[in-house]
Amino acid sequence: RIQILFEATMASEKKNPMRDISIKKLCLNICVGESGDRLTRAAKVLEQLSGQEPCFSKARFTVRSFGIRRNEKISCWCTVRGAKAEEILERGLKVKEYELWKGCFSDEGNFGFGIDEHIDLGIKYDPNIGIYGMDFFVVLGRPGYRVRYRRRAKTRVGTKHKVTREEAQKWFQSKFDGILTNKKH
């Protein structure tokens, strides 16, 4: 009887490494709404921040009231992974004072937020570039998520293994000592 109790307590103390939540990728996006010089300068900002060359997105259709045409480049974005993603996310959360609205978290356990000025991230202000706001979107995952994306023997991730909204919020609070608010800022 004592052996069974001892084994039960040991099992509860062991942490399953497959249940650890980590940042799979961080997506940074600056939507300028027009092509040309402003978009090129926004791309320079992303390149300074991430250290990699950003990609450009095109408008899906013409919107005359916004002054954009179909297939015109209107935004730039880049995807960052690994330690660099954690470092940039830390800087972005510092701007938000580690405080996020509960609505920032999706049902799949991902979250996103935006900042108004890129110079708050520690990038020196350059009058030639100007000031741009940007969106941060963080995709969380667990070890074993690769089965969903690999080329051969692709399969689905079980429902108990997926990251939920509550787990993502708890991860954010424990990892960054974050605060969740009920009101949007």
mmCIF file of C-alpha atoms in Angstrom:
data_model
loop_
_atom_site.group_PDB
_atom_site.id
_atom_site.type_symbol
_atom_site.label_atom_id
_atom_site.label_comp_id
_atom_site.label_asym_id
_atom_site.label_seq_id
_atom_site.Cartn_x
_atom_site.Cartn_y
_atom_site.Cartn_z
ATOM 1 C CA ARG A 1 0.000 0.000 0.000
ATOM 2 C CA ILE A 2 2.850 2.398 0.815
ATOM 3 C CA GLN A 3 4.559 1.501 -2.476
ATOM 4 C CA ILE A 4 1.403 2.444 -4.440
ATOM 5 C CA LEU A 5 1.145 5.822 -2.669
ATOM 6 C CA PHE A 6 4.833 6.486 -3.291
ATOM 7 C CA GLU A 7 4.469 5.701 -7.007
ATOM 8 C CA ALA A 8 1.386 7.936 -7.260
ATOM 9 C CA THR A 9 3.218 10.913 -5.729
ATOM 10 C CA MET A 10 6.269 10.327 -7.957
ATOM 11 C CA ALA A 11 4.044 10.247 -11.050
ATOM 12 C CA SER A 12 2.417 13.552 -10.104
ATOM 13 C CA GLU A 13 5.818 15.183 -9.465
ATOM 14 C CA LYS A 14 7.209 14.091 -12.871
ATOM 15 C CA LYS A 15 6.431 16.599 -15.554
ATOM 16 C CA ASN A 16 5.724 15.348 -19.038
ATOM 17 C CA PRO A 17 8.122 17.182 -21.428
ATOM 18 C CA MET A 18 5.645 16.696 -24.292
ATOM 19 C CA ARG A 19 3.187 18.996 -22.479
ATOM 20 C CA ASP A 20 5.574 21.978 -22.368
ATOM 21 C CA ILE A 21 4.259 25.002 -24.263
ATOM 22 C CA SER A 22 6.697 27.028 -26.346
ATOM 23 C CA ILE A 23 6.693 29.774 -28.965
ATOM 24 C CA LYS A 24 6.617 28.177 -32.413
ATOM 25 C CA LYS A 25 6.797 31.467 -34.310
ATOM 26 C CA LEU A 26 6.291 35.198 -34.005
ATOM 27 C CA CYS A 27 4.728 37.018 -36.945
ATOM 28 C CA LEU A 28 5.431 40.743 -37.293
ATOM 29 C CA ASN A 29 3.271 42.800 -39.649
ATOM 30 C CA ILE A 30 3.245 46.436 -40.721
ATOM 31 C CA CYS A 31 0.302 47.358 -42.943
ATOM 32 C CA VAL A 32 0.924 50.696 -44.622
ATOM 33 C CA GLY A 33 -2.067 50.659 -46.948
ATOM 34 C CA GLU A 34 -0.115 51.947 -49.951
ATOM 35 C CA SER A 35 2.891 50.989 -52.026
ATOM 36 C CA GLY A 36 5.925 53.109 -52.672
ATOM 37 C CA ASP A 37 8.275 54.927 -50.359
ATOM 38 C CA ARG A 38 6.319 54.464 -47.104
ATOM 39 C CA LEU A 39 6.201 50.702 -47.639
ATOM 40 C CA THR A 40 9.941 50.565 -48.350
ATOM 41 C CA ARG A 41 10.654 52.474 -45.134
ATOM 42 C CA ALA A 42 8.363 50.127 -43.176
ATOM 43 C CA ALA A 43 10.326 47.186 -44.589
ATOM 44 C CA LYS A 44 13.541 48.805 -43.313
ATOM 45 C CA VAL A 45 12.014 49.000 -39.830
ATOM 46 C CA LEU A 46 11.166 45.273 -39.893
ATOM 47 C CA GLU A 47 14.637 44.451 -41.172
ATOM 48 C CA GLN A 48 16.249 46.428 -38.332
ATOM 49 C CA LEU A 49 14.041 44.702 -35.769
ATOM 50 C CA SER A 50 14.219 41.107 -36.979
ATOM 51 C CA GLY A 51 17.514 41.006 -38.860
ATOM 52 C CA GLN A 52 15.903 39.350 -41.864
ATOM 53 C CA GLU A 53 14.409 40.554 -45.107
ATOM 54 C CA PRO A 54 10.611 41.016 -44.909
ATOM 55 C CA CYS A 55 8.061 39.767 -47.445
ATOM 56 C CA PHE A 56 5.367 41.932 -49.028
ATOM 57 C CA SER A 57 1.611 41.331 -49.207
ATOM 58 C CA LYS A 58 -0.641 42.495 -52.015
ATOM 59 C CA ALA A 59 -4.187 43.868 -51.904
ATOM 60 C CA ARG A 60 -6.758 41.233 -52.808
ATOM 61 C CA PHE A 61 -9.115 43.663 -54.487
ATOM 62 C CA THR A 62 -9.492 47.337 -55.370
ATOM 63 C CA VAL A 63 -10.992 49.620 -52.727
ATOM 64 C CA ARG A 64 -11.440 53.085 -54.196
ATOM 65 C CA SER A 65 -12.271 54.761 -50.883
ATOM 66 C CA PHE A 66 -8.909 53.595 -49.469
ATOM 67 C CA GLY A 67 -7.110 54.376 -52.715
ATOM 68 C CA ILE A 68 -5.688 50.879 -53.233
ATOM 69 C CA ARG A 69 -5.720 48.743 -56.364
ATOM 70 C CA ARG A 70 -5.782 44.977 -56.734
ATOM 71 C CA ASN A 71 -2.302 43.320 -56.569
ATOM 72 C CA GLU A 72 -0.717 46.517 -55.227
ATOM 73 C CA LYS A 73 1.769 45.878 -52.419
ATOM 74 C CA ILE A 74 0.311 47.323 -49.212
ATOM 75 C CA SER A 75 2.057 45.627 -46.276
ATOM 76 C CA CYS A 76 5.241 43.901 -45.188
ATOM 77 C CA TRP A 77 5.701 41.067 -42.713
ATOM 78 C CA CYS A 78 8.228 38.565 -41.442
ATOM 79 C CA THR A 79 8.198 35.402 -39.363
ATOM 80 C CA VAL A 80 10.744 34.980 -36.581
ATOM 81 C CA ARG A 81 11.459 31.736 -34.712
ATOM 82 C CA GLY A 82 13.609 30.581 -31.823
ATOM 83 C CA ALA A 83 15.459 32.761 -29.314
ATOM 84 C CA LYS A 84 15.171 35.839 -31.553
ATOM 85 C CA ALA A 85 11.356 35.525 -31.440
ATOM 86 C CA GLU A 86 11.381 35.379 -27.636
ATOM 87 C CA GLU A 87 13.639 38.421 -27.436
ATOM 88 C CA ILE A 88 11.450 40.515 -29.793
ATOM 89 C CA LEU A 89 8.271 39.379 -28.009
ATOM 90 C CA GLU A 90 9.790 40.401 -24.673
ATOM 91 C CA ARG A 91 10.474 43.889 -26.064
ATOM 92 C CA GLY A 92 6.940 44.128 -27.467
ATOM 93 C CA LEU A 93 5.351 43.077 -24.176
ATOM 94 C CA LYS A 94 7.510 45.580 -22.302
ATOM 95 C CA VAL A 95 5.882 48.329 -24.422
ATOM 96 C CA LYS A 96 2.448 46.978 -23.417
ATOM 97 C CA GLU A 97 3.676 46.784 -19.782
ATOM 98 C CA TYR A 98 3.022 43.008 -19.813
ATOM 99 C CA GLU A 99 -0.703 43.696 -19.854
ATOM 100 C CA LEU A 100 -2.981 42.087 -22.459
ATOM 101 C CA TRP A 101 -6.720 41.990 -22.968
ATOM 102 C CA LYS A 102 -8.293 38.530 -22.581
ATOM 103 C CA GLY A 103 -9.740 38.898 -26.087
ATOM 104 C CA CYS A 104 -6.212 38.888 -27.549
ATOM 105 C CA PHE A 105 -6.126 35.078 -27.132
ATOM 106 C CA SER A 106 -7.678 32.790 -29.748
ATOM 107 C CA ASP A 107 -9.366 29.428 -29.101
ATOM 108 C CA GLU A 108 -6.329 27.621 -30.555
ATOM 109 C CA GLY A 109 -4.089 29.158 -27.890
ATOM 110 C CA ASN A 110 -2.410 31.810 -30.035
ATOM 111 C CA PHE A 111 -2.383 35.502 -29.198
ATOM 112 C CA GLY A 112 -1.691 38.834 -30.809
ATOM 113 C CA PHE A 113 -1.417 42.511 -30.002
ATOM 114 C CA GLY A 114 -0.338 45.744 -31.623
ATOM 115 C CA ILE A 115 1.911 48.650 -30.756
ATOM 116 C CA ASP A 116 1.593 52.224 -32.003
ATOM 117 C CA GLU A 117 5.236 53.262 -32.333
ATOM 118 C CA HIS A 118 8.155 51.044 -33.310
ATOM 119 C CA ILE A 119 10.638 53.342 -31.543
ATOM 120 C CA ASP A 120 9.303 52.039 -28.192
ATOM 121 C CA LEU A 121 11.023 48.713 -29.016
ATOM 122 C CA GLY A 122 14.451 50.311 -28.633
ATOM 123 C CA ILE A 123 15.037 51.167 -32.286
ATOM 124 C CA LYS A 124 16.561 54.627 -32.636
ATOM 125 C CA TYR A 125 14.289 57.217 -34.267
ATOM 126 C CA ASP A 126 15.327 58.129 -37.803
ATOM 127 C CA PRO A 127 13.563 61.174 -39.319
ATOM 128 C CA ASN A 128 14.041 59.710 -42.815
ATOM 129 C CA ILE A 129 12.046 56.593 -41.867
ATOM 130 C CA GLY A 130 9.352 58.033 -39.579
ATOM 131 C CA ILE A 131 7.242 56.139 -37.029
ATOM 132 C CA TYR A 132 5.279 52.961 -37.772
ATOM 133 C CA GLY A 133 2.950 50.815 -35.702
ATOM 134 C CA MET A 134 3.027 47.045 -36.002
ATOM 135 C CA ASP A 135 1.158 43.865 -35.127
ATOM 136 C CA PHE A 136 2.648 40.984 -33.171
ATOM 137 C CA PHE A 137 1.107 37.529 -33.482
ATOM 138 C CA VAL A 138 2.446 34.615 -31.449
ATOM 139 C CA VAL A 139 1.784 30.964 -32.360
ATOM 140 C CA LEU A 140 2.169 28.600 -29.415
ATOM 141 C CA GLY A 141 2.655 24.850 -29.648
ATOM 142 C CA ARG A 142 3.870 21.719 -27.947
ATOM 143 C CA PRO A 143 6.460 19.136 -28.964
ATOM 144 C CA GLY A 144 4.799 16.783 -31.436
ATOM 145 C CA TYR A 145 2.962 19.474 -33.410
ATOM 146 C CA ARG A 146 5.183 18.583 -36.363
ATOM 147 C CA VAL A 147 2.908 15.628 -37.230
ATOM 148 C CA ARG A 148 0.380 18.168 -38.485
ATOM 149 C CA TYR A 149 2.763 19.926 -40.894
ATOM 150 C CA ARG A 150 5.261 17.303 -42.109
ATOM 151 C CA ARG A 151 5.108 16.052 -45.685
ATOM 152 C CA ARG A 152 5.012 12.294 -45.113
ATOM 153 C CA ALA A 153 2.622 10.484 -42.748
ATOM 154 C CA LYS A 154 0.738 13.700 -42.000
ATOM 155 C CA THR A 155 -1.904 13.346 -39.298
ATOM 156 C CA ARG A 156 -3.858 15.462 -36.854
ATOM 157 C CA VAL A 157 -2.952 16.586 -33.370
ATOM 158 C CA GLY A 158 -5.200 15.087 -30.702
ATOM 159 C CA THR A 159 -7.649 17.378 -28.918
ATOM 160 C CA LYS A 160 -6.024 16.839 -25.508
ATOM 161 C CA HIS A 161 -2.625 17.801 -26.930
ATOM 162 C CA LYS A 162 -3.782 21.088 -28.505
ATOM 163 C CA VAL A 163 -3.106 24.342 -26.664
ATOM 164 C CA THR A 164 -6.353 25.904 -25.390
ATOM 165 C CA ARG A 165 -7.106 29.543 -24.669
ATOM 166 C CA GLU A 166 -6.915 28.992 -20.895
ATOM 167 C CA GLU A 167 -3.559 27.180 -21.152
ATOM 168 C CA ALA A 168 -2.136 29.989 -23.313
ATOM 169 C CA GLN A 169 -3.316 32.608 -20.832
ATOM 170 C CA LYS A 170 -1.808 30.663 -17.938
ATOM 171 C CA TRP A 171 1.473 30.271 -19.897
ATOM 172 C CA PHE A 172 1.554 34.037 -20.558
ATOM 173 C CA GLN A 173 0.963 34.817 -16.880
ATOM 174 C CA SER A 174 3.634 32.400 -15.634
ATOM 175 C CA LYS A 175 6.332 33.024 -18.287
ATOM 176 C CA PHE A 176 6.129 36.828 -18.449
ATOM 177 C CA ASP A 177 4.352 37.584 -15.134
ATOM 178 C CA GLY A 178 1.668 39.046 -17.386
ATOM 179 C CA ILE A 179 -1.605 40.653 -16.401
ATOM 180 C CA LEU A 180 -4.879 39.834 -18.177
ATOM 181 C CA THR A 181 -7.513 42.566 -18.279
ATOM 182 C CA ASN A 182 -11.214 42.408 -19.039
ATOM 183 C CA LYS A 183 -11.200 45.774 -20.830
ATOM 184 C CA LYS A 184 -9.635 46.747 -24.113
ATOM 185 C CA HIS A 185 -7.177 49.651 -23.837
#
